[in-house]
mmCIF file of C-alpha atoms and ligand atoms in Angstrom:
data_model
loop_
_atom_site.group_PDB
_atom_site.id
_atom_site.type_symbol
_atom_site.label_atom_id
_atom_site.label_comp_id
_atom_site.label_asym_id
_atom_site.label_seq_id
_atom_site.Cartn_x
_atom_site.Cartn_y
_atom_site.Cartn_z
ATOM 1 C CA UNK A 1 -117.264 -5.831 -48.279
ATOM 2 C CA UNK A 2 -114.507 -3.614 -50.191
ATOM 3 C CA UNK A 3 -113.215 -0.028 -50.300
ATOM 4 C CA UNK A 4 -114.154 1.261 -47.786
ATOM 5 C CA UNK A 5 -116.326 0.005 -45.784
ATOM 6 C CA UNK A 6 -112.908 -2.488 -45.513
ATOM 7 C CA UNK A 7 -109.947 -0.519 -44.170
ATOM 8 C CA UNK A 8 -107.169 -2.685 -44.139
ATOM 9 C CA UNK A 9 -104.966 0.285 -41.206
ATOM 10 C CA UNK A 10 -107.685 0.215 -38.507
ATOM 11 C CA UNK A 11 -105.707 -2.849 -37.885
ATOM 12 C CA UNK A 12 -102.643 -0.697 -37.859
ATOM 13 C CA UNK A 13 -103.542 2.329 -36.260
ATOM 14 C CA UNK A 14 -101.061 2.476 -33.326
ATOM 15 C CA UNK A 15 -98.611 0.057 -31.320
ATOM 16 C CA UNK A 16 -100.919 -1.570 -28.660
ATOM 17 C CA UNK A 17 -103.951 -2.556 -31.205
ATOM 18 C CA UNK A 18 -101.105 -3.922 -33.411
ATOM 19 C CA UNK A 19 -99.880 -5.956 -30.516
ATOM 20 C CA UNK A 20 -102.874 -7.543 -29.835
ATOM 21 C CA UNK A 21 -103.415 -9.041 -33.609
ATOM 22 C CA UNK A 22 -99.893 -9.701 -34.277
ATOM 23 C CA UNK A 23 -99.636 -13.644 -35.317
ATOM 24 C CA UNK A 24 -96.108 -14.654 -34.448
ATOM 25 C CA UNK A 25 -94.385 -14.062 -31.132
ATOM 26 C CA UNK A 26 -90.333 -14.929 -31.291
ATOM 27 C CA UNK A 27 -89.988 -16.292 -27.732
ATOM 28 C CA UNK A 28 -86.867 -16.442 -24.974
ATOM 29 C CA UNK A 29 -87.571 -20.280 -24.951
ATOM 30 C CA UNK A 30 -87.836 -20.566 -29.084
ATOM 31 C CA UNK A 31 -84.052 -19.561 -29.200
ATOM 32 C CA UNK A 32 -81.629 -22.557 -28.816
ATOM 33 C CA UNK A 33 -77.279 -20.749 -28.174
ATOM 34 C CA UNK A 34 -74.207 -22.534 -30.135
ATOM 35 C CA UNK A 35 -71.413 -21.985 -28.477
ATOM 36 C CA UNK A 36 -68.338 -23.203 -29.217
ATOM 37 C CA UNK A 37 -66.424 -24.410 -26.308
ATOM 38 C CA UNK A 38 -62.056 -25.170 -27.495
ATOM 39 C CA UNK A 39 -60.108 -27.428 -26.037
ATOM 40 C CA UNK A 40 -57.116 -25.582 -25.059
ATOM 41 C CA UNK A 41 -56.886 -23.386 -22.154
ATOM 42 C CA UNK A 42 -56.413 -20.096 -21.657
ATOM 43 C CA UNK A 43 -58.127 -16.576 -23.861
ATOM 44 C CA UNK A 44 -61.456 -16.432 -25.180
ATOM 45 C CA UNK A 45 -60.403 -15.844 -29.285
ATOM 46 C CA UNK A 46 -63.075 -13.432 -31.406
ATOM 47 C CA UNK A 47 -63.631 -15.846 -34.803
ATOM 48 C CA UNK A 48 -62.751 -12.765 -37.295
ATOM 49 C CA UNK A 49 -65.883 -13.834 -39.596
ATOM 50 C CA UNK A 50 -67.850 -14.293 -36.949
ATOM 51 C CA UNK A 51 -68.549 -9.706 -35.221
ATOM 52 C CA UNK A 52 -68.969 -10.158 -30.935
ATOM 53 C CA UNK A 53 -68.477 -14.062 -30.758
ATOM 54 C CA UNK A 54 -65.843 -16.134 -29.268
ATOM 55 C CA UNK A 55 -64.045 -19.341 -29.570
ATOM 56 C CA UNK A 56 -65.094 -20.509 -25.903
ATOM 57 C CA UNK A 57 -62.219 -22.259 -23.145
ATOM 58 C CA UNK A 58 -64.487 -24.689 -20.880
ATOM 59 C CA UNK A 59 -64.531 -21.783 -17.398
ATOM 60 C CA UNK A 60 -65.495 -18.959 -19.139
ATOM 61 C CA UNK A 61 -68.506 -21.242 -22.162
ATOM 62 C CA UNK A 62 -69.905 -22.080 -18.748
ATOM 63 C CA UNK A 63 -69.695 -18.583 -17.403
ATOM 64 C CA UNK A 64 -70.735 -17.676 -20.182
ATOM 65 C CA UNK A 65 -74.079 -20.030 -20.265
ATOM 66 C CA UNK A 66 -74.654 -18.941 -16.668
ATOM 67 C CA UNK A 67 -74.748 -15.051 -18.068
ATOM 68 C CA UNK A 68 -77.094 -16.086 -20.513
ATOM 69 C CA UNK A 69 -79.530 -19.066 -18.596
ATOM 70 C CA UNK A 70 -79.777 -15.435 -16.008
ATOM 71 C CA UNK A 71 -81.397 -13.944 -19.397
ATOM 72 C CA UNK A 72 -83.721 -16.696 -19.724
ATOM 73 C CA UNK A 73 -82.020 -18.500 -22.000
ATOM 74 C CA UNK A 74 -83.334 -23.147 -21.829
ATOM 75 C CA UNK A 75 -81.260 -24.397 -24.311
ATOM 76 C CA UNK A 76 -77.561 -24.983 -26.357
ATOM 77 C CA UNK A 77 -76.181 -25.831 -28.947
ATOM 78 C CA UNK A 78 -71.943 -26.608 -28.458
ATOM 79 C CA UNK A 79 -69.038 -27.268 -30.917
ATOM 80 C CA UNK A 80 -65.976 -28.938 -29.548
ATOM 81 C CA UNK A 81 -63.493 -27.159 -31.538
ATOM 82 C CA UNK A 82 -60.064 -29.652 -30.307
ATOM 83 C CA UNK A 83 -57.076 -29.277 -30.032
ATOM 84 C CA UNK A 84 -55.229 -30.145 -34.076
ATOM 85 C CA UNK A 85 -52.427 -32.692 -33.177
ATOM 86 C CA UNK A 86 -55.275 -34.749 -31.056
ATOM 87 C CA UNK A 87 -57.180 -34.911 -34.802
ATOM 88 C CA UNK A 88 -57.262 -37.841 -36.155
ATOM 89 C CA UNK A 89 -58.539 -40.653 -39.321
ATOM 90 C CA UNK A 90 -61.170 -41.996 -37.475
ATOM 91 C CA UNK A 91 -62.304 -38.702 -35.904
ATOM 92 C CA UNK A 92 -61.464 -40.441 -32.133
ATOM 93 C CA UNK A 93 -61.413 -37.162 -30.291
ATOM 94 C CA UNK A 94 -64.570 -36.787 -31.174
ATOM 95 C CA UNK A 95 -65.996 -39.935 -29.038
ATOM 96 C CA UNK A 96 -63.790 -40.000 -26.601
ATOM 97 C CA UNK A 97 -65.378 -39.825 -22.902
ATOM 98 C CA UNK A 98 -63.367 -36.815 -21.283
ATOM 99 C CA UNK A 99 -63.311 -35.335 -24.747
ATOM 100 C CA UNK A 100 -63.885 -31.753 -24.853
ATOM 101 C CA UNK A 101 -67.728 -31.769 -25.401
ATOM 102 C CA UNK A 102 -68.415 -34.688 -22.999
ATOM 103 C CA UNK A 103 -66.669 -32.399 -20.007
ATOM 104 C CA UNK A 104 -68.754 -29.022 -21.668
ATOM 105 C CA UNK A 105 -72.071 -31.867 -21.148
ATOM 106 C CA UNK A 106 -71.316 -32.761 -17.764
ATOM 107 C CA UNK A 107 -70.711 -28.975 -16.318
ATOM 108 C CA UNK A 108 -73.611 -27.831 -17.997
ATOM 109 C CA UNK A 109 -75.214 -30.265 -17.142
ATOM 110 C CA UNK A 110 -74.134 -30.367 -12.940
ATOM 111 C CA UNK A 111 -74.221 -26.158 -13.331
ATOM 112 C CA UNK A 112 -77.071 -25.331 -14.526
ATOM 113 C CA UNK A 113 -80.792 -25.884 -16.298
ATOM 114 C CA UNK A 114 -80.099 -25.730 -19.699
ATOM 115 C CA UNK A 115 -81.591 -28.442 -21.965
ATOM 116 C CA UNK A 116 -77.911 -29.685 -23.741
ATOM 117 C CA UNK A 117 -77.595 -30.037 -27.696
ATOM 118 C CA UNK A 118 -74.481 -31.349 -28.584
ATOM 119 C CA UNK A 119 -73.534 -31.522 -32.896
ATOM 120 C CA UNK A 120 -73.353 -35.312 -33.267
ATOM 121 C CA UNK A 121 -70.556 -35.810 -36.496
ATOM 122 C CA UNK A 122 -66.750 -36.045 -37.267
ATOM 123 C CA UNK A 123 -65.420 -33.342 -39.186
ATOM 124 C CA UNK A 124 -63.471 -31.640 -36.119
ATOM 125 C CA UNK A 125 -62.160 -34.444 -35.303
ATOM 126 C CA UNK A 126 -60.388 -35.975 -38.275
ATOM 127 C CA UNK A 127 -57.875 -35.029 -40.333
ATOM 128 C CA UNK A 128 -59.004 -34.042 -43.783
ATOM 129 C CA UNK A 129 -62.347 -32.525 -42.855
ATOM 130 C CA UNK A 130 -65.276 -34.182 -43.672
ATOM 131 C CA UNK A 131 -67.973 -35.180 -41.528
ATOM 132 C CA UNK A 132 -67.632 -39.207 -41.805
ATOM 133 C CA UNK A 133 -64.599 -42.114 -42.739
ATOM 134 C CA UNK A 134 -63.185 -41.549 -45.880
ATOM 135 C CA UNK A 135 -61.833 -44.194 -47.566
ATOM 136 C CA UNK A 136 -58.754 -42.301 -50.066
ATOM 137 C CA UNK A 137 -61.080 -39.396 -51.817
ATOM 138 C CA UNK A 138 -64.965 -40.789 -50.930
ATOM 139 C CA UNK A 139 -66.830 -40.698 -48.087
ATOM 140 C CA UNK A 140 -67.436 -44.122 -47.062
ATOM 141 C CA UNK A 141 -71.748 -44.169 -45.561
ATOM 142 C CA UNK A 142 -71.942 -47.124 -43.773
ATOM 143 C CA UNK A 143 -68.589 -47.544 -42.514
ATOM 144 C CA UNK A 144 -69.797 -43.988 -41.093
ATOM 145 C CA UNK A 145 -72.747 -45.103 -38.808
ATOM 146 C CA UNK A 146 -71.096 -46.636 -36.182
ATOM 147 C CA UNK A 147 -68.585 -43.407 -35.570
ATOM 148 C CA UNK A 148 -70.878 -40.971 -35.141
ATOM 149 C CA UNK A 149 -72.729 -43.776 -33.607
ATOM 150 C CA UNK A 150 -69.773 -43.543 -30.529
ATOM 151 C CA UNK A 151 -69.686 -40.006 -30.705
ATOM 152 C CA UNK A 152 -73.862 -40.594 -29.298
ATOM 153 C CA UNK A 153 -73.405 -42.678 -26.367
ATOM 154 C CA UNK A 154 -70.323 -41.309 -25.750
ATOM 155 C CA UNK A 155 -71.898 -37.628 -25.138
ATOM 156 C CA UNK A 156 -74.741 -39.660 -23.935
ATOM 157 C CA UNK A 157 -73.198 -40.759 -20.570
ATOM 158 C CA UNK A 158 -72.026 -37.144 -19.759
ATOM 159 C CA UNK A 159 -75.138 -36.081 -19.926
ATOM 160 C CA UNK A 160 -76.865 -34.064 -22.502
ATOM 161 C CA UNK A 161 -80.231 -33.546 -23.232
ATOM 162 C CA UNK A 162 -80.617 -34.209 -27.186
ATOM 163 C CA UNK A 163 -78.056 -35.380 -29.694
ATOM 164 C CA UNK A 164 -77.609 -33.625 -33.526
ATOM 165 C CA UNK A 165 -76.417 -35.644 -36.513
ATOM 166 C CA UNK A 166 -74.938 -33.192 -38.649
ATOM 167 C CA UNK A 167 -73.321 -35.353 -40.690
ATOM 168 C CA UNK A 168 -75.992 -36.447 -43.651
ATOM 169 C CA UNK A 169 -74.703 -39.755 -43.940
ATOM 170 C CA UNK A 170 -77.912 -42.547 -44.590
ATOM 171 C CA UNK A 171 -79.378 -44.078 -41.670
ATOM 172 C CA UNK A 172 -77.655 -42.424 -39.287
ATOM 173 C CA UNK A 173 -81.106 -42.286 -36.782
ATOM 174 C CA UNK A 174 -81.703 -45.535 -36.426
ATOM 175 C CA UNK A 175 -78.200 -46.314 -36.411
ATOM 176 C CA UNK A 176 -77.719 -44.074 -33.415
ATOM 177 C CA UNK A 177 -81.024 -44.718 -32.077
ATOM 178 C CA UNK A 178 -80.170 -48.516 -32.499
ATOM 179 C CA UNK A 179 -77.315 -47.859 -30.195
ATOM 180 C CA UNK A 180 -78.998 -45.559 -27.435
ATOM 181 C CA UNK A 181 -81.729 -47.694 -26.542
ATOM 182 C CA UNK A 182 -78.558 -50.562 -26.060
ATOM 183 C CA UNK A 183 -77.447 -48.536 -24.127
ATOM 184 C CA UNK A 184 -80.161 -47.204 -21.655
ATOM 185 C CA UNK A 185 -80.256 -44.372 -23.142
ATOM 186 C CA UNK A 186 -83.462 -43.785 -24.731
ATOM 187 C CA UNK A 187 -84.417 -40.700 -23.041
ATOM 188 C CA UNK A 188 -82.553 -39.007 -25.047
ATOM 189 C CA UNK A 189 -83.685 -37.182 -28.373
ATOM 190 C CA UNK A 190 -82.445 -37.218 -31.419
ATOM 191 C CA UNK A 191 -82.529 -33.599 -32.999
ATOM 192 C CA UNK A 192 -82.012 -34.502 -36.696
ATOM 193 C CA UNK A 193 -80.132 -32.247 -39.122
ATOM 194 C CA UNK A 194 -82.804 -33.531 -42.452
ATOM 195 C CA UNK A 195 -82.205 -30.971 -44.196
ATOM 196 C CA UNK A 196 -79.482 -29.519 -44.075
ATOM 197 C CA UNK A 197 -77.796 -28.569 -47.809
ATOM 198 C CA UNK A 198 -74.638 -28.115 -49.492
ATOM 199 C CA UNK A 199 -74.583 -23.972 -48.341
ATOM 200 C CA UNK A 200 -71.502 -21.009 -48.914
ATOM 201 C CA UNK A 201 -73.245 -19.990 -45.743
ATOM 202 C CA UNK A 202 -71.096 -21.907 -43.283
ATOM 203 C CA UNK A 203 -68.294 -20.241 -44.006
ATOM 204 C CA UNK A 204 -68.164 -18.609 -40.800
ATOM 205 C CA UNK A 205 -68.402 -21.773 -38.536
ATOM 206 C CA UNK A 206 -65.639 -23.867 -40.642
ATOM 207 C CA UNK A 207 -63.316 -20.996 -40.319
ATOM 208 C CA UNK A 208 -64.690 -20.774 -36.334
ATOM 209 C CA UNK A 209 -64.124 -24.370 -36.072
ATOM 210 C CA UNK A 210 -61.420 -25.563 -38.401
ATOM 211 C CA UNK A 211 -63.232 -27.989 -40.430
ATOM 212 C CA UNK A 212 -62.965 -27.090 -43.533
ATOM 213 C CA UNK A 213 -62.851 -29.725 -45.839
ATOM 214 C CA UNK A 214 -59.042 -30.294 -46.944
ATOM 215 C CA UNK A 215 -60.108 -31.883 -50.146
ATOM 216 C CA UNK A 216 -63.529 -31.924 -52.108
ATOM 217 C CA UNK A 217 -66.587 -30.153 -50.591
ATOM 218 C CA UNK A 218 -69.723 -32.180 -49.430
ATOM 219 C CA UNK A 219 -72.163 -32.209 -52.062
ATOM 220 C CA UNK A 220 -72.324 -35.651 -51.727
ATOM 221 C CA UNK A 221 -73.851 -35.731 -48.404
ATOM 222 C CA UNK A 222 -75.520 -32.364 -48.543
ATOM 223 C CA UNK A 223 -78.630 -31.712 -50.113
ATOM 224 C CA UNK A 224 -78.460 -29.638 -53.441
ATOM 225 C CA UNK A 225 -79.685 -25.755 -52.931
ATOM 226 C CA UNK A 226 -82.212 -26.367 -55.793
ATOM 227 C CA UNK A 227 -84.295 -29.490 -53.673
ATOM 228 C CA UNK A 228 -86.798 -28.432 -52.658
ATOM 229 C CA UNK A 229 -88.856 -32.004 -52.877
ATOM 230 C CA UNK A 230 -85.789 -34.514 -51.853
ATOM 231 C CA UNK A 231 -86.340 -32.065 -48.453
ATOM 232 C CA UNK A 232 -89.927 -34.134 -48.072
ATOM 233 C CA UNK A 233 -88.106 -37.103 -48.691
ATOM 234 C CA UNK A 234 -84.999 -36.721 -46.134
ATOM 235 C CA UNK A 235 -87.031 -35.677 -43.322
ATOM 236 C CA UNK A 236 -89.544 -38.986 -43.750
ATOM 237 C CA UNK A 237 -86.485 -41.800 -43.560
ATOM 238 C CA UNK A 238 -85.578 -39.773 -40.192
ATOM 239 C CA UNK A 239 -89.490 -39.530 -39.774
ATOM 240 C CA UNK A 240 -88.877 -43.684 -39.658
ATOM 241 C CA UNK A 241 -85.864 -44.458 -38.367
ATOM 242 C CA UNK A 242 -87.147 -42.520 -35.260
ATOM 243 C CA UNK A 243 -86.524 -38.109 -34.797
ATOM 244 C CA UNK A 244 -87.404 -36.633 -32.583
ATOM 245 C CA UNK A 245 -86.736 -33.244 -33.988
ATOM 246 C CA UNK A 246 -86.638 -32.076 -38.071
ATOM 247 C CA UNK A 247 -84.103 -29.155 -39.032
ATOM 248 C CA UNK A 248 -84.067 -27.689 -41.529
ATOM 249 C CA UNK A 249 -80.493 -26.331 -42.217
ATOM 250 C CA UNK A 250 -79.541 -23.159 -42.539
ATOM 251 C CA UNK A 251 -83.147 -20.945 -42.148
ATOM 252 C CA UNK A 252 -83.084 -17.495 -44.040
ATOM 253 C CA UNK A 253 -81.467 -18.933 -46.879
ATOM 254 C CA UNK A 254 -84.380 -21.684 -46.674
ATOM 255 C CA UNK A 255 -87.746 -19.840 -44.805
ATOM 256 C CA UNK A 256 -89.492 -21.746 -47.904
ATOM 257 C CA UNK A 257 -88.230 -25.407 -46.845
ATOM 258 C CA UNK A 258 -88.918 -24.643 -43.000
ATOM 259 C CA UNK A 259 -92.773 -23.960 -44.631
ATOM 260 C CA UNK A 260 -93.234 -26.977 -45.578
ATOM 261 C CA UNK A 261 -91.193 -29.484 -43.330
ATOM 262 C CA UNK A 262 -93.985 -28.213 -40.666
ATOM 263 C CA UNK A 263 -97.082 -28.304 -43.924
ATOM 264 C CA UNK A 264 -95.675 -31.874 -43.374
ATOM 265 C CA UNK A 265 -94.985 -33.330 -40.695
ATOM 266 C CA UNK A 266 -96.199 -32.797 -36.831
ATOM 267 C CA UNK A 267 -92.457 -33.432 -35.337
ATOM 268 C CA UNK A 268 -91.070 -29.800 -34.280
ATOM 269 C CA UNK A 269 -89.680 -28.313 -36.640
ATOM 270 C CA UNK A 270 -86.049 -26.360 -36.078
ATOM 271 C CA UNK A 271 -83.749 -24.401 -37.931
ATOM 272 C CA UNK A 272 -80.216 -23.103 -38.539
ATOM 273 C CA UNK A 273 -80.217 -19.356 -38.559
ATOM 274 C CA UNK A 274 -76.286 -20.087 -39.437
ATOM 275 C CA UNK A 275 -72.285 -18.347 -39.420
ATOM 276 C CA UNK A 276 -72.770 -17.232 -42.862
ATOM 277 C CA UNK A 277 -76.235 -15.845 -41.501
ATOM 278 C CA UNK A 278 -74.954 -13.848 -38.348
ATOM 279 C CA UNK A 279 -72.957 -12.766 -39.734
ATOM 280 C CA UNK A 280 -73.598 -10.962 -43.688
ATOM 281 C CA UNK A 281 -76.019 -9.027 -40.741
ATOM 282 C CA UNK A 282 -73.844 -7.852 -38.174
ATOM 283 C CA UNK A 283 -71.140 -7.341 -41.830
ATOM 284 C CA UNK A 284 -74.050 -4.937 -42.641
ATOM 285 C CA UNK A 285 -74.839 -3.282 -39.082
ATOM 286 C CA UNK A 286 -71.016 -2.043 -38.280
ATOM 287 C CA UNK A 287 -71.445 -0.901 -41.526
ATOM 288 C CA UNK A 288 -73.933 0.858 -40.990
ATOM 289 C CA UNK A 289 -75.893 -0.308 -43.839
ATOM 290 C CA UNK A 290 -78.768 -1.384 -41.828
ATOM 291 C CA UNK A 291 -79.631 -1.380 -38.439
ATOM 292 C CA UNK A 292 -79.943 -3.180 -35.073
ATOM 293 C CA UNK A 293 -83.261 -4.467 -35.963
ATOM 294 C CA UNK A 294 -82.852 -6.723 -38.956
ATOM 295 C CA UNK A 295 -81.851 -9.385 -36.786
ATOM 296 C CA UNK A 296 -85.453 -9.269 -34.665
ATOM 297 C CA UNK A 297 -87.273 -8.679 -38.484
ATOM 298 C CA UNK A 298 -84.996 -12.152 -39.581
ATOM 299 C CA UNK A 299 -85.626 -14.269 -36.818
ATOM 300 C CA UNK A 300 -89.634 -13.133 -36.672
ATOM 301 C CA UNK A 301 -89.798 -14.445 -40.036
ATOM 302 C CA UNK A 302 -87.624 -18.017 -39.412
ATOM 303 C CA UNK A 303 -90.704 -18.013 -37.164
ATOM 304 C CA UNK A 304 -93.873 -16.826 -39.007
ATOM 305 C CA UNK A 305 -92.351 -19.872 -41.403
ATOM 306 C CA UNK A 306 -93.289 -22.191 -39.163
ATOM 307 C CA UNK A 307 -89.798 -23.125 -37.298
ATOM 308 C CA UNK A 308 -91.029 -23.754 -32.994
ATOM 309 C CA UNK A 309 -86.362 -24.304 -32.254
ATOM 310 C CA UNK A 310 -84.329 -21.920 -33.492
ATOM 311 C CA UNK A 311 -80.033 -22.163 -33.039
ATOM 312 C CA UNK A 312 -78.968 -18.751 -33.874
ATOM 313 C CA UNK A 313 -75.726 -16.746 -33.391
ATOM 314 C CA UNK A 314 -78.533 -13.450 -32.431
ATOM 315 C CA UNK A 315 -79.728 -15.127 -29.151
ATOM 316 C CA UNK A 316 -77.344 -14.100 -26.836
ATOM 317 C CA UNK A 317 -78.046 -10.331 -29.050
ATOM 318 C CA UNK A 318 -81.469 -10.722 -28.128
ATOM 319 C CA UNK A 319 -82.578 -12.102 -25.156
ATOM 320 C CA UNK A 320 -82.818 -9.365 -22.813
ATOM 321 C CA UNK A 321 -85.585 -7.658 -25.374
ATOM 322 C CA UNK A 322 -87.745 -11.058 -25.562
HETATM 323 C C1 PBG B 401 -70.447 -29.839 -38.967
HETATM 324 C C2 PBG B 401 -71.314 -28.459 -39.596
HETATM 325 C C3 PBG B 401 -71.816 -27.682 -39.883
HETATM 326 C C4 PBG B 401 -72.659 -26.539 -39.541
HETATM 327 C C5 PBG B 401 -73.176 -27.441 -38.187
HETATM 328 N N1 PBG B 401 -71.964 -28.199 -37.886
HETATM 329 C C6 PBG B 401 -71.019 -27.556 -41.519
HETATM 330 C C7 PBG B 401 -70.342 -27.805 -42.008
HETATM 331 O O1 PBG B 401 -71.343 -28.369 -43.112
HETATM 332 O O2 PBG B 401 -70.185 -27.750 -42.756
HETATM 333 C C8 PBG B 401 -72.706 -24.997 -39.979
HETATM 334 C C9 PBG B 401 -73.383 -24.908 -38.245
HETATM 335 C C10 PBG B 401 -73.529 -22.650 -39.497
HETATM 336 O O3 PBG B 401 -72.874 -22.162 -39.591
HETATM 337 O O4 PBG B 401 -73.285 -21.521 -38.195
HETATM 338 N N2 PBG B 401 -72.164 -30.952 -39.855
HETATM 339 ZN ZN1 ZN B 402 -69.890 -32.164 -40.580
#
């Protein structure tokens, strides 16, 4: 049937009908809020490159998490910012049972009902800001696995629900799964950053947590932005190694990858709407080039592409509207 019998606009004629036929809806439980917690006490510090985002002290961070929980937040992912003086070659504050992330996990589990996720990586904790243990200018894959496993176990002892390795070493999901199981943490989930691209959209995050590598870049471990088939191989390996949830990162510039993984795998697909994607919209809104509606539209497009879960700094801005 063609025009005039078929008229697409019949389905769009009023808000009520549009709502009835809407294919994609964003729910509060789809969203995960990334929280930055600094080891240093005192006032929250605004992040220059990320409008309306802060580095919180432990106590203030917990208060903010509770505020968001009251608005319907279900899950949170924690990023720690250790004191600069504690960083070292082996990133040991990352797997210190009294480290800032471990303290935050314990407190969140005591005082909220949030599902707590932790970022598992070394870059905030090593002196040179790389995601693994280095030898000269080389990031050592197999040596790093042991330390990532120690981090995951330490977070699990603190009570974390989900560990999220973001380092992009080969074999980390298997190494972490085996360590967790040997400590009887078989209920802790692994949300793997499966397809994590070497992206310039991470810059504001690195500014926020001081993790810019002091030499070289992350291209020898993170994926080339030009590659899509490779994302399937990465995801297959993580699946076989025991990942529970697969992640694509960043989100907006990689919607095709989200869709590919959703179509090819029967696991929940998460994605990370990263710092640069947040800051670019915030900046445009501040300047009056765009309106706030651009936020919901981009989150919706990420969901439409196939993401089941979305980690986003916009979570705090949109919870009220869902
Ligand atoms: C590092 C890490 C990065 C992000 C989360 N964990 C970036 C990087 O590779 O430097 C990015 C998050 C964001 O930009 O919002 N393991
Ligand atoms: Zn890292």
